[in-house]
Amino acid sequence: NNDTVSWVRGKCIGKGSFGNVSLGVDKSDGRVFAVKSVDRMACIPSQLEALENEIRILRSLSYSSSSPYVVQYLGDDESYEKTTSFRNIHLEYLPGGTVTEDHDDVDELTLRSRIWCLVSALKHVHSRGIVHCDVKGKNVLVGHAPGLVKLADFGSGKGHSMFDSGAPISPRGSPLWMAPEVVRGESQGPESDVWSLGCTIIEMVTGKPAWEDHGVDTLSRIGFSDELPAFPDRLSETGRDFIQKCLRRDPTQRWSCSQLLEHPFMAAAAPDSV
Ligand code: ADP
Ligand code: MG
Ligand code: MG
């Protein structure tokens, strides 16, 4: 479809709010990867800005050792296809869909393994001075084994220098997964990702967001009440305790990813193979 790059665009495999994700095939070796693209002419400026932001963050994450639980960044380029020009990110292709799609088939052992991968990914990201800001089921992709998942979508992410300046913040991410302090516009640090992780675990069990969407009313319950989302009955007592450690309203009382990896729910939870 185009002669300017060394790969061919294949079928569409995902649509988000910012990018269009398709398969890409390398012309020389037939290798398959995922391509997240923004059409330069048809997009609104914030879409291109999110893609450029994602590229900066993925580059900074790829400088030193990478995590097997973060979707691997393979590079970025521009392509000219018919009359349009695309800005593209090349990513490792994950074949298993998102964790929200297959929640019904997942037993607690697989669930624990998935959570272990996700906490490990976040620990890595946080140790590199980055906050993901959009942890939710649609951004967690299933790999080659059911217990192996990887964190994707760094379009809303931010770097260390932007944590905690003390000034009011503009919340990033998806409202139903936002931590109370984020909804209130106070701060958005690594602890805020842990709250979103708690909401994501509930979503991984039920297939639905932790909070029902009633618009502004829900946001005021998240930000300004004592309420917590309902914990799924299907989960063991240990699992429910784990969620509780993520969903502490006071961000200073919330467990860090390092602490969460030591929680009994994570004992022997690591996947067998990467
Ligand atoms: P957005 O920022 O628009 O939400 P995402 O990066 O989350 O974009 O990608 C949108 C969707 O595309 C994901 O929810 C997923 O279904 C699919 N997708 C994204 N990256 C990959 C990948 N590397 N492998 C397979 N599917 C992917
Ligand atoms: Mg996404
Ligand atoms: Mg995004």
PDB file of N, CA and C and ligand atoms in Angstrom, residues 17-18 36 54 134 139 153-156, ligand 3:
ATOM      1  N   SER A  17      -9.491   5.992  21.878  1.00  0.00           N
ATOM      2  CA  SER A  17      -9.933   7.370  21.729  1.00  0.00           C
ATOM      3  C   SER A  17      -8.935   8.156  20.888  1.00  0.00           C
ATOM      4  N   PHE A  18      -7.661   7.727  20.888  1.00  0.00           N
ATOM      5  CA  PHE A  18      -6.643   8.518  20.203  1.00  0.00           C
ATOM      6  C   PHE A  18      -6.111   7.871  18.938  1.00  0.00           C
ATOM      7  N   LYS A  36       0.262   1.703  15.930  1.00  0.00           N
ATOM      8  CA  LYS A  36      -0.714   2.668  16.453  1.00  0.00           C
ATOM      9  C   LYS A  36      -0.500   3.969  15.694  1.00  0.00           C
ATOM     10  N   GLU A  54       3.230   9.679  23.965  1.00  0.00           N
ATOM     11  CA  GLU A  54       3.435   8.240  24.138  1.00  0.00           C
ATOM     12  C   GLU A  54       4.819   7.837  23.607  1.00  0.00           C
ATOM     13  N   ASP A 134      -3.473   5.900  33.031  1.00  0.00           N
ATOM     14  CA  ASP A 134      -4.668   5.364  32.365  1.00  0.00           C
ATOM     15  C   ASP A 134      -4.743   3.845  32.497  1.00  0.00           C
ATOM     16  N   ASN A 139      -6.498  -1.321  28.509  1.00  0.00           N
ATOM     17  CA  ASN A 139      -5.082  -1.062  28.281  1.00  0.00           C
ATOM     18  C   ASN A 139      -4.199  -2.181  28.817  1.00  0.00           C
ATOM     19  N   ASP A 153      -0.575   1.361  26.179  1.00  0.00           N
ATOM     20  CA  ASP A 153      -1.185   2.691  26.091  1.00  0.00           C
ATOM     21  C   ASP A 153      -0.619   3.723  27.060  1.00  0.00           C
ATOM     22  N   PHE A 154       0.546   4.268  26.697  1.00  0.00           N
ATOM     23  CA  PHE A 154       1.191   5.304  27.511  1.00  0.00           C
ATOM     24  C   PHE A 154       0.848   6.715  27.025  1.00  0.00           C
ATOM     25  N   GLY A 155      -0.241   6.844  26.253  1.00  0.00           N
ATOM     26  CA  GLY A 155      -0.612   8.137  25.692  1.00  0.00           C
ATOM     27  C   GLY A 155      -0.928   9.200  26.734  1.00  0.00           C
ATOM     28  N   SER A 156      -1.399   8.791  27.916  1.00  0.00           N
ATOM     29  CA  SER A 156      -1.724   9.751  28.976  1.00  0.00           C
ATOM     30  C   SER A 156      -0.616   9.858  30.011  1.00  0.00           C
TER      31      SER A 156
HETATM   32 MG    MG B   3      -4.649   6.207  25.363  1.00  0.00          MG
END
